[in-house]
Short mmCIF file of C-alpha atoms and ligand atoms in Angstrom, two decimals:
data_model
loop_
_atom_site.label_atom_id
_atom_site.label_comp_id
_atom_site.label_asym_id
_atom_site.label_seq_id
_atom_site.Cartn_x
_atom_site.Cartn_y
_atom_site.Cartn_z
CA UNK T 589 105.82 28.90 41.15
CA UNK T 590 105.45 26.15 38.61
CA UNK T 591 106.05 26.60 34.91
CA UNK T 592 103.31 27.06 32.37
CA UNK T 593 103.22 23.45 31.19
CA UNK T 594 102.94 22.05 34.71
CA UNK T 595 100.18 24.51 35.42
CA UNK T 596 98.29 23.51 32.27
CA UNK T 597 98.60 19.82 33.14
CA UNK T 598 97.46 20.52 36.70
CA UNK T 599 94.38 22.37 35.45
CA UNK T 600 93.45 19.55 33.09
CA UNK T 601 93.84 17.10 36.00
CA UNK T 602 91.41 19.24 37.99
CA UNK T 603 94.03 20.10 40.61
CA UNK T 604 92.65 23.01 42.59
CA UNK T 605 95.99 24.52 43.52
CA UNK T 606 96.90 24.72 39.83
CA UNK T 607 93.49 26.17 38.99
CA UNK T 608 93.88 28.80 41.67
CA UNK T 609 97.43 29.67 40.64
CA UNK T 610 96.48 29.96 37.01
CA UNK T 611 93.67 32.35 37.86
CA UNK T 612 96.23 34.43 39.76
CA UNK T 613 98.44 34.60 36.69
CA UNK T 614 95.52 36.00 34.70
CA UNK T 615 94.65 38.41 37.52
CA UNK T 616 98.17 39.58 38.32
CA UNK T 617 99.42 39.92 34.87
CA UNK T 618 96.48 40.09 32.58
CA UNK T 619 98.35 40.96 29.45
CA UNK T 620 101.34 38.71 29.85
CA UNK T 621 102.52 36.11 27.43
CA UNK T 622 102.19 33.56 30.21
CA UNK T 623 98.49 34.23 30.71
CA UNK T 624 97.82 33.79 27.01
CA UNK T 625 99.91 30.59 26.79
CA UNK T 626 98.04 29.01 29.71
CA UNK T 627 94.71 29.78 28.10
CA UNK T 628 95.92 28.47 24.76
CA UNK T 629 97.16 25.29 26.42
CA UNK T 630 93.84 24.47 28.04
CA UNK T 631 91.64 25.65 25.20
CA UNK T 632 91.00 22.22 23.63
CA UNK T 633 89.32 21.13 26.84
CA UNK T 634 87.00 24.12 27.18
CA UNK T 635 83.46 24.74 25.99
CA UNK T 636 81.63 22.22 28.15
CA UNK T 637 80.63 24.20 31.21
CA UNK T 638 77.29 25.90 31.63
CA UNK T 639 77.93 29.44 32.82
CA UNK T 640 75.16 31.03 34.86
CA UNK T 641 75.43 34.79 35.32
CA UNK T 642 73.79 36.36 38.36
CA UNK T 643 73.54 40.14 38.33
CA UNK T 644 71.52 42.92 39.92
CA UNK T 645 71.88 45.92 42.24
CA UNK T 646 73.87 45.57 45.49
CA UNK T 647 71.95 44.19 48.43
CA UNK T 648 69.22 42.32 46.55
CA UNK T 649 70.61 39.01 47.83
CA UNK T 650 72.62 37.64 44.90
CA UNK T 651 75.33 36.03 47.03
CA UNK T 652 72.82 34.62 49.50
CA UNK T 653 70.83 33.25 46.57
CA UNK T 654 73.90 31.55 45.09
CA UNK T 655 74.58 29.92 48.45
CA UNK T 656 70.99 28.70 48.58
CA UNK T 657 71.00 27.44 44.98
CA UNK T 658 74.28 25.53 45.21
CA UNK T 659 72.76 22.42 46.88
CA UNK T 660 70.20 22.25 44.06
CA UNK T 661 72.76 22.65 41.30
CA UNK T 662 75.52 20.45 42.73
CA UNK T 663 73.48 17.26 42.32
CA UNK T 664 74.28 14.10 40.35
CA UNK T 665 78.02 14.66 40.82
CA UNK T 666 77.85 17.96 38.99
CA UNK T 667 80.92 19.99 39.85
CA UNK T 668 80.13 23.60 40.61
CA UNK T 669 82.40 26.64 40.85
CA UNK T 670 81.55 30.21 41.78
CA UNK T 671 83.28 33.37 40.59
CA UNK T 672 82.19 36.59 42.27
CA UNK T 673 83.32 40.06 41.32
CA UNK T 674 83.34 42.69 44.06
CA UNK T 675 83.51 46.39 43.38
CA UNK T 676 86.44 48.09 45.01
CA UNK T 677 86.59 51.34 46.88
CA UNK T 678 87.22 54.17 44.46
CA UNK T 679 89.28 55.89 47.14
CA UNK T 680 91.79 53.40 48.44
CA UNK T 681 91.40 50.97 45.54
CA UNK T 682 91.23 48.24 48.15
CA UNK T 683 88.13 46.15 48.63
CA UNK T 684 86.38 43.95 51.10
CA UNK T 685 85.52 40.84 49.15
CA UNK T 686 82.23 40.27 50.93
CA UNK T 687 80.40 37.92 48.58
CA UNK T 688 82.09 34.81 49.92
CA UNK T 689 80.89 35.24 53.46
CA UNK T 690 77.23 35.03 52.40
CA UNK T 691 77.68 31.60 50.87
CA UNK T 692 80.59 30.17 52.84
CA UNK T 693 78.56 27.58 54.71
CA UNK T 694 77.12 26.17 51.53
CA UNK T 695 80.51 26.23 49.78
CA UNK T 696 82.11 24.22 52.56
CA UNK T 697 79.32 21.68 52.78
CA UNK T 698 79.32 20.98 49.06
CA UNK T 699 83.04 21.30 48.39
CA UNK T 700 82.54 24.20 45.99
CA UNK T 701 85.49 26.04 44.50
CA UNK T 702 84.96 29.76 44.80
CA UNK T 703 87.08 32.64 43.69
CA UNK T 704 86.57 36.34 44.43
CA UNK T 705 87.84 38.84 41.91
CA UNK T 706 88.06 42.54 42.63
CA UNK T 707 87.21 44.79 39.75
CA UNK T 708 90.00 47.16 40.68
CA UNK T 709 93.24 45.53 39.68
CA UNK T 710 91.55 44.76 36.43
CA UNK T 711 90.40 48.14 35.20
CA UNK T 712 89.45 47.68 31.60
CA UNK T 713 90.45 44.06 31.57
CA UNK T 714 87.62 42.80 33.72
CA UNK T 715 85.99 40.87 30.90
CA UNK T 716 89.23 39.27 29.84
CA UNK T 717 90.11 38.10 33.32
CA UNK T 718 86.59 36.81 33.83
CA UNK T 719 86.82 35.00 30.48
CA UNK T 720 90.19 33.51 31.47
CA UNK T 721 88.90 32.43 34.87
CA UNK T 722 85.86 30.77 33.31
CA UNK T 723 88.02 28.96 30.76
CA UNK T 724 90.34 27.65 33.46
CA UNK T 725 87.43 26.33 35.53
CA UNK T 726 85.80 24.88 32.43
CA UNK T 727 88.99 23.04 31.47
CA UNK T 728 89.38 21.79 35.04
CA UNK T 729 86.11 19.92 34.66
CA UNK T 730 83.62 22.15 36.42
CA UNK T 731 80.19 21.50 34.90
CA UNK T 732 78.49 24.63 36.15
CA UNK T 733 80.15 27.97 36.75
CA UNK T 734 78.18 30.64 38.55
CA UNK T 735 79.31 34.20 37.94
CA UNK T 736 78.18 37.03 40.24
CA UNK T 737 78.53 40.70 39.33
CA UNK T 738 76.94 43.89 40.55
CA UNK T 739 74.79 45.10 37.71
CA UNK T 740 75.74 48.72 37.76
CA UNK T 741 78.03 49.73 34.95
CA UNK T 742 78.83 48.84 31.39
CA UNK T 743 81.83 46.75 32.49
CA UNK T 744 79.51 44.54 34.57
CA UNK T 745 77.06 44.12 31.74
CA UNK T 746 79.90 43.12 29.44
CA UNK T 747 81.06 40.48 31.90
CA UNK T 748 77.54 39.08 32.03
CA UNK T 749 77.67 38.42 28.32
CA UNK T 750 80.17 35.65 29.07
CA UNK T 751 77.33 33.70 30.68
CA UNK T 752 75.01 31.51 28.66
CA UNK T 753 72.13 31.91 31.11
CA UNK T 754 71.74 35.39 32.59
CA UNK T 755 69.67 35.80 35.73
CA UNK T 756 68.83 39.34 36.81
CA UNK T 757 67.97 39.59 40.49
CA UNK T 758 65.89 42.39 41.98
CA UNK T 759 64.23 42.84 45.36
CA UNK T 760 61.35 44.89 46.72
CA UNK T 761 61.95 48.08 48.63
CA UNK T 762 64.89 49.24 46.60
CA UNK T 763 62.70 51.41 44.45
CA UNK T 764 64.84 50.70 41.46
CA UNK T 765 63.20 47.67 39.87
CA UNK T 766 62.09 49.58 36.85
CA UNK T 767 65.24 51.65 36.84
CA UNK T 768 67.36 48.52 36.62
CA UNK T 769 65.21 47.15 33.86
CA UNK T 770 65.69 50.30 31.87
CA UNK T 771 69.43 50.43 32.36
CA UNK T 772 70.20 47.90 29.69
CA UNK T 773 69.69 44.84 31.84
CA UNK T 774 66.33 44.14 30.26
CA UNK T 775 67.89 43.21 26.95
CA UNK T 776 70.29 40.69 28.40
CA UNK T 777 68.10 38.94 31.00
CA UNK T 778 66.99 35.38 30.34
CA UNK T 779 65.37 35.02 33.74
CA UNK T 780 64.15 37.67 36.18
CA UNK T 781 64.20 36.89 39.88
CA UNK T 782 62.48 38.92 42.56
CA UNK T 783 64.23 37.89 45.77
CA UNK T 784 63.02 38.54 49.33
CA UNK T 785 59.58 37.22 48.60
CA UNK T 786 59.19 37.23 52.37
CA UNK T 787 59.25 41.02 52.30
CA UNK T 788 56.44 43.42 51.69
CA UNK T 789 56.14 44.63 48.12
CA UNK T 790 57.61 41.54 46.48
CA UNK T 791 54.45 40.58 44.61
CA UNK T 792 54.00 44.13 43.38
CA UNK T 793 57.58 44.08 42.10
CA UNK T 794 56.90 40.85 40.21
CA UNK T 795 53.83 42.40 38.65
CA UNK T 796 55.73 45.59 37.68
CA UNK T 797 58.38 43.58 35.89
CA UNK T 798 55.81 41.40 34.15
CA UNK T 799 54.06 44.55 32.93
CA UNK T 800 57.24 45.93 31.47
CA UNK T 801 58.07 42.59 29.87
CA UNK T 802 54.60 42.38 28.33
CA UNK T 803 55.29 45.50 26.31
CA UNK T 804 58.71 44.33 25.14
CA UNK T 805 59.20 42.30 22.04
CA UNK T 806 60.48 38.90 23.05
CA UNK T 807 61.98 36.18 20.96
CA UNK T 808 61.21 32.50 21.19
CA UNK T 809 62.46 32.38 24.77
CA UNK T 810 59.83 33.86 27.07
CA UNK T 811 61.59 35.55 29.97
CA UNK T 812 60.04 34.26 33.21
CA UNK T 813 59.73 36.33 36.39
CA UNK T 814 60.27 34.16 39.43
CA UNK T 815 59.68 35.14 43.04
CA UNK T 816 62.05 33.54 45.52
CA UNK T 817 63.27 33.89 49.04
CA UNK T 818 66.92 33.01 49.36
CA UNK T 819 66.56 33.00 53.12
CA UNK T 820 63.59 30.63 53.49
CA UNK T 821 63.93 28.67 50.26
CA UNK T 822 60.63 29.64 48.64
CA UNK T 823 60.65 29.46 44.85
CA UNK T 824 64.18 28.09 44.56
CA UNK T 825 63.03 24.88 42.89
CA UNK T 826 61.16 26.95 40.30
CA UNK T 827 64.27 28.99 39.65
CA UNK T 828 66.35 25.85 39.31
CA UNK T 829 64.00 24.38 36.75
CA UNK T 830 63.86 27.66 34.79
CA UNK T 831 67.69 27.68 34.67
CA UNK T 832 67.63 24.07 33.47
CA UNK T 833 65.09 24.91 30.77
CA UNK T 834 67.12 27.85 29.57
CA UNK T 835 70.29 25.75 29.47
CA UNK T 836 68.51 23.32 27.15
CA UNK T 837 67.06 26.12 25.07
CA UNK T 838 70.36 27.88 24.59
CA UNK T 839 72.17 24.64 23.78
CA UNK T 840 69.82 24.37 20.80
CA UNK T 841 69.87 28.05 19.82
CA UNK T 842 73.35 29.11 20.70
CA UNK T 843 74.71 31.92 18.54
CA UNK T 844 78.21 30.62 18.17
CA UNK T 845 79.41 33.48 16.00
CA UNK T 846 78.52 36.15 18.51
CA UNK T 847 80.34 34.44 21.37
CA UNK T 848 83.33 33.79 19.15
CA UNK T 849 83.36 37.44 18.14
CA UNK T 850 83.40 38.54 21.76
CA UNK T 851 86.12 36.07 22.64
CA UNK T 852 88.33 37.10 19.73
CA UNK T 853 87.75 40.72 20.63
CA UNK T 854 88.98 40.14 24.19
CA UNK T 855 92.00 38.09 23.17
CA UNK T 856 93.07 40.55 20.48
CA UNK T 857 92.70 43.37 23.00
CA UNK T 858 94.94 41.44 25.34
CA UNK T 859 97.54 40.85 22.62
CA UNK T 860 97.54 44.56 21.80
CA UNK T 861 97.93 45.52 25.44
CA UNK T 862 100.79 43.07 25.75
CA UNK T 863 102.53 44.59 22.73
CA UNK T 864 101.89 48.08 24.08
CA UNK T 865 103.42 47.22 27.41
CA UNK T 866 106.48 45.68 25.83
CA UNK T 867 106.82 48.68 23.58
CA UNK T 868 106.58 51.13 26.46
CA UNK T 869 109.11 49.16 28.46
CA UNK T 870 111.70 48.50 25.81
CA UNK T 871 111.08 50.25 22.52
CA UNK T 872 113.38 53.24 22.11
CA UNK T 873 111.05 54.70 19.49
CA UNK T 874 108.35 55.00 22.15
CA UNK T 875 110.64 56.72 24.66
CA UNK T 876 111.59 59.10 21.89
CA UNK T 877 107.94 59.87 21.20
CA UNK T 878 107.30 60.50 24.90
CA UNK T 879 110.26 62.93 24.91
CA UNK T 880 108.92 64.71 21.83
CA UNK T 881 105.41 65.11 23.25
CA UNK T 882 106.83 66.29 26.59
CA UNK T 883 108.93 68.95 24.95
CA UNK T 884 106.04 70.09 22.78
CA UNK T 885 107.75 69.03 19.56
CA UNK T 886 104.72 66.87 18.75
CA UNK T 887 101.13 66.81 19.98
CA UNK T 888 99.76 63.72 21.75
CA UNK T 889 97.69 62.73 18.70
CA UNK T 890 100.69 62.62 16.41
CA UNK T 891 102.53 60.80 19.17
CA UNK T 892 99.78 58.18 19.52
CA UNK T 893 99.68 57.58 15.78
CA UNK T 894 103.42 57.00 15.80
CA UNK T 895 103.11 54.59 18.72
CA UNK T 896 100.39 52.72 16.80
CA UNK T 897 102.79 52.47 13.87
CA UNK T 898 105.52 51.06 16.08
CA UNK T 899 103.02 48.69 17.66
CA UNK T 900 101.72 47.26 14.43
CA UNK T 901 105.28 46.58 13.34
CA UNK T 902 105.97 44.80 16.62
CA UNK T 903 102.78 42.77 16.36
CA UNK T 904 103.62 41.80 12.82
CA UNK T 905 106.90 40.49 14.23
CA UNK T 906 109.11 42.98 12.40
CA UNK T 907 110.10 44.78 15.62
CA UNK G 309 98.68 50.43 34.55
CA UNK G 310 100.12 46.94 34.64
CA UNK G 311 100.89 44.44 37.36
CA UNK G 312 99.11 46.44 39.97
CA UNK G 313 97.11 43.76 41.70
CA UNK G 314 96.65 44.70 45.35
CA UNK G 315 97.80 42.63 48.29
CA UNK G 316 95.20 39.96 49.07
CA UNK G 317 94.70 39.03 52.68
CA UNK G 318 92.43 36.53 54.45
CA UNK G 319 91.29 37.45 57.95
CA UNK G 320 90.39 34.46 60.06
CA UNK G 321 89.56 33.69 63.61
CA UNK G 322 89.75 29.91 63.85
CA UNK G 323 87.92 29.50 67.15
CA UNK G 324 85.35 31.06 69.44
CA UNK G 325 86.38 34.18 71.27
CA UNK G 326 83.34 36.37 70.84
CA UNK G 327 85.23 39.39 69.56
CA UNK G 328 84.14 40.01 65.99
CA UNK G 329 84.43 43.80 66.18
CA UNK G 330 88.20 43.81 66.03
CA UNK G 331 88.10 41.84 62.79
CA UNK G 332 85.85 44.36 61.12
CA UNK G 333 88.07 47.24 62.22
CA UNK G 334 91.06 45.41 60.78
CA UNK G 335 89.21 44.55 57.56
CA UNK G 336 88.36 48.19 56.97
CA UNK G 337 91.87 49.37 57.82
CA UNK G 338 93.36 46.87 55.37
CA UNK G 339 90.96 47.94 52.65
CA UNK G 340 91.74 51.59 53.26
CA UNK G 341 95.40 50.69 52.91
CA UNK G 342 94.55 49.44 49.41
CA UNK G 343 94.32 45.71 50.10
CA UNK G 344 91.77 43.16 48.96
CA UNK G 345 90.33 41.69 52.11
CA UNK G 346 88.53 38.40 52.63
CA UNK G 347 86.90 37.40 55.86
CA UNK G 348 86.71 33.70 56.69
CA UNK G 349 83.44 33.99 58.55
CA UNK G 350 82.17 32.62 61.78
CA UNK G 351 84.17 29.82 63.36
CA UNK G 352 86.10 28.51 60.40
CA UNK G 353 87.99 25.28 61.00
CA UNK G 354 91.72 25.37 60.19
CA UNK G 355 90.89 23.25 57.13
CA UNK G 356 88.38 25.84 55.93
CA UNK G 357 90.87 28.63 56.47
CA UNK G 358 93.47 26.82 54.39
CA UNK G 359 91.02 25.84 51.63
CA UNK G 360 89.82 29.42 51.34
CA UNK G 361 93.39 30.75 51.33
CA UNK G 362 94.38 28.34 48.56
CA UNK G 363 91.29 28.79 46.37
CA UNK G 364 91.53 32.56 46.67
CA UNK G 365 95.32 32.43 46.40
CA UNK G 366 95.83 35.08 49.06
CA UNK G 367 99.25 36.49 49.93
CA UNK G 368 98.75 36.53 53.68
CA UNK G 369 96.54 34.72 56.19
CA UNK G 370 96.00 36.94 59.23
CA UNK G 371 94.95 34.80 62.19
CA UNK G 372 93.66 36.22 65.40
CA UNK G 373 92.46 34.66 68.62
CA UNK G 374 91.75 36.15 72.00
CA UNK G 375 90.88 32.91 73.74
CA UNK G 376 94.34 31.53 74.44
CA UNK G 377 94.09 28.67 71.91
CA UNK G 378 96.47 30.28 69.43
CA UNK G 379 99.29 27.76 69.72
CA UNK G 380 97.19 24.75 68.67
CA UNK G 381 94.89 26.57 66.24
CA UNK G 382 97.60 28.59 64.46
CA UNK G 383 99.87 25.56 64.25
CA UNK G 384 97.08 23.53 62.62
CA UNK G 385 96.64 26.14 59.90
CA UNK G 386 100.37 26.27 59.32
CA UNK G 387 100.67 22.47 59.20
CA UNK G 388 97.80 22.06 56.74
CA UNK G 389 99.27 24.69 54.47
CA UNK G 390 102.71 23.06 54.48
CA UNK G 391 101.10 19.69 53.86
CA UNK G 392 99.76 21.07 50.60
CA UNK G 393 103.30 22.07 49.73
CA UNK G 394 102.52 25.77 49.80
CA UNK G 395 105.26 28.10 50.98
CA UNK G 396 104.20 31.31 49.29
CA UNK G 397 101.24 32.18 51.48
CA UNK G 398 102.46 33.87 54.65
CA UNK G 399 100.79 33.58 58.05
CA UNK G 400 100.71 36.42 60.57
CA UNK G 401 99.20 36.17 64.03
CA UNK G 402 97.53 38.41 66.55
CA UNK G 403 95.57 38.30 69.79
CA UNK G 404 96.38 37.75 73.42
CA UNK G 405 99.65 35.94 72.92
CA UNK G 406 102.05 35.70 75.87
CA UNK G 407 105.65 36.68 75.12
CA UNK G 408 106.81 33.14 75.86
CA UNK G 409 104.66 31.77 73.01
CA UNK G 410 105.90 34.20 70.39
CA UNK G 411 109.18 32.41 69.60
CA UNK G 412 107.26 29.13 69.15
CA UNK G 413 104.94 30.79 66.63
CA UNK G 414 107.85 32.53 64.91
CA UNK G 415 109.49 29.14 64.49
CA UNK G 416 106.43 28.00 62.55
CA UNK G 417 106.78 31.04 60.33
CA UNK G 418 103.90 32.83 62.03
CA UNK G 419 105.12 36.37 62.54
CA UNK G 420 103.74 39.62 63.93
CA UNK G 421 101.78 38.17 66.85
CA UNK G 422 100.59 41.57 67.94
CA UNK G 423 98.49 42.12 71.02
CA UNK G 424 95.38 44.27 71.42
CA UNK G 425 96.17 47.97 71.26
CA UNK G 426 98.89 47.64 68.62
CA UNK G 427 98.65 50.63 66.26
CA UNK G 428 96.94 49.66 62.99
CA UNK G 429 99.79 51.16 61.02
CA UNK G 430 102.24 48.71 62.59
CA UNK G 431 100.04 45.77 61.61
CA UNK G 432 99.48 47.11 58.10
CA UNK G 433 103.22 47.59 57.58
CA UNK G 434 103.94 44.07 58.73
CA UNK G 435 101.24 42.47 56.57
CA UNK G 436 102.50 44.46 53.59
CA UNK G 437 106.04 43.26 54.21
CA UNK G 438 105.02 39.60 54.43
CA UNK G 439 102.76 39.96 51.38
CA UNK G 440 105.63 41.37 49.36
CA UNK G 441 107.71 38.32 50.25
CA UNK G 442 104.87 36.00 49.21
CA UNK G 443 104.42 37.81 45.92
CA UNK G 444 108.12 37.51 45.20
CA UNK G 445 108.01 33.75 45.77
CA UNK G 446 104.88 33.43 43.63
CA UNK G 447 106.43 35.36 40.79
CA UNK G 448 109.77 33.65 41.38
CA UNK G 449 110.56 30.78 39.04
CA UNK G 450 107.80 31.36 36.53
N1 GDP X 1200 64.43 39.12 54.03
C1 GDP X 1200 65.32 38.58 53.18
N2 GDP X 1200 66.59 39.01 53.22
C2 GDP X 1200 67.48 38.46 52.34
C3 GDP X 1200 67.10 37.44 51.42
N3 GDP X 1200 68.19 37.10 50.68
C4 GDP X 1200 69.20 37.88 51.14
N4 GDP X 1200 68.80 38.68 52.14
C5 GDP X 1200 69.61 39.67 52.88
O1 GDP X 1200 69.96 40.73 52.02
C6 GDP X 1200 71.22 41.27 52.37
C7 GDP X 1200 72.14 41.32 51.16
O2 GDP X 1200 72.44 40.00 50.73
P1 GDP X 1200 73.63 39.69 49.72
O3 GDP X 1200 73.49 38.25 49.37
O4 GDP X 1200 74.93 40.13 50.27
O5 GDP X 1200 73.23 40.62 48.50
P2 GDP X 1200 74.07 40.97 47.16
O6 GDP X 1200 74.76 42.27 47.41
O7 GDP X 1200 73.03 41.10 46.10
O8 GDP X 1200 75.01 39.83 46.91
C8 GDP X 1200 71.76 40.37 53.47
O9 GDP X 1200 71.53 40.99 54.70
C9 GDP X 1200 70.93 39.11 53.33
O10 GDP X 1200 70.82 38.41 54.54
C10 GDP X 1200 65.72 37.00 51.43
O11 GDP X 1200 65.29 36.14 50.66
N5 GDP X 1200 64.88 37.62 52.33
MG1 MG X 1201 77.07 39.79 46.58
#
């Protein structure tokens, strides 16, 4: 494996092997010094990519839709990358990373870089590894990064906030259109898509969502509801132009402070986790505290406070 | 809590043999063994297999063919991977592979080469072993 500097140079040169390896560093060892140094090294070249988030319940056709949209987005030499997060089995912790297969043909034809992340190895750190992956792709010169997540839990919603244009995809026949809207997705959606327009009930679903939206207070950006069929191509041009319009809108209205706050939050969290790991591995004070709590000499709350004390000293560089 | 990323394996059948079922059985068995499993899809070319393996940075490529074309197809994948200078993604093989071909594949670094009917646990153990070697190399001189 190459050293951090070589990896950083490779990323900046757009070398895909370096990009892929760097993402692995973030994935394998989320809270390592190496991960943070890579991200710091490439940081000056980040901030140019447009990140499109695609979320919604499983089975609505998100991956198929991405495959169908890629030819429309990868025009005029725009370089496109896809990052898709698959949920893993809660039992074995393994996962079948099935998103890729739905878009493989399109990826091959258009030379798209795609990476599948499983949410499992990343428990808690999903947002940080997604942030790191996006930064690496951004620095490597990808103009558009498409991020797919299943819109089910809080962790997925948090990941979506890394995107500048958030597309929520629903489909008829799932009976959960309104449910999904209620579950916190409403607030973050910039564009609603009803996929499977070729199926019965699609137009009703569009109308239901429009009704709900009509009662919500919206800002300057009016959230459109777009019917599409990823399988026959209907409505995809409309979706593409809505994404383009939102990209322009958000470039003018971007709330820089809120994205900076989120980014700092994730990086600080990572630094703390790194310090915690080092402390657990090598700080004799921590082993002592574990002994004390095990023997009942202290309760876990006292123990945790003492670990926090040791941590803050470590972070401050005093050891 | 840390450094617990599962083994990542790419299942690929670089040619037509009309036996997709076996791949799905394998995919599920690998997942149940705690691995992250990617499936290269219908009829991937050796180039597609290698591109996917590199972009996804898998630990192991598991190739299978039941049509007798394993020597040429598997060798292509192995050659393309080496050409990229990558030595930390392992290749394992499977399918209807005559005993006389196995040493030739082994020489290319393609191990396992299990036939139909091999117990899943044997295959899982072997993939895990090769993945561990890959991981070690990847972590190696960092
Ligand atoms: N009828 C119809 N089926 C679709 C459409 N888009 C996707 N599908 C199917 O919906 C299923 C789930 O698709 P997938 O892209 O994996 O959904 P995801 O889980 O949201 O990523 C697959 O069987 C697709 O073939 C569409 O526009 N119309
Ligand atoms: Mg999907």
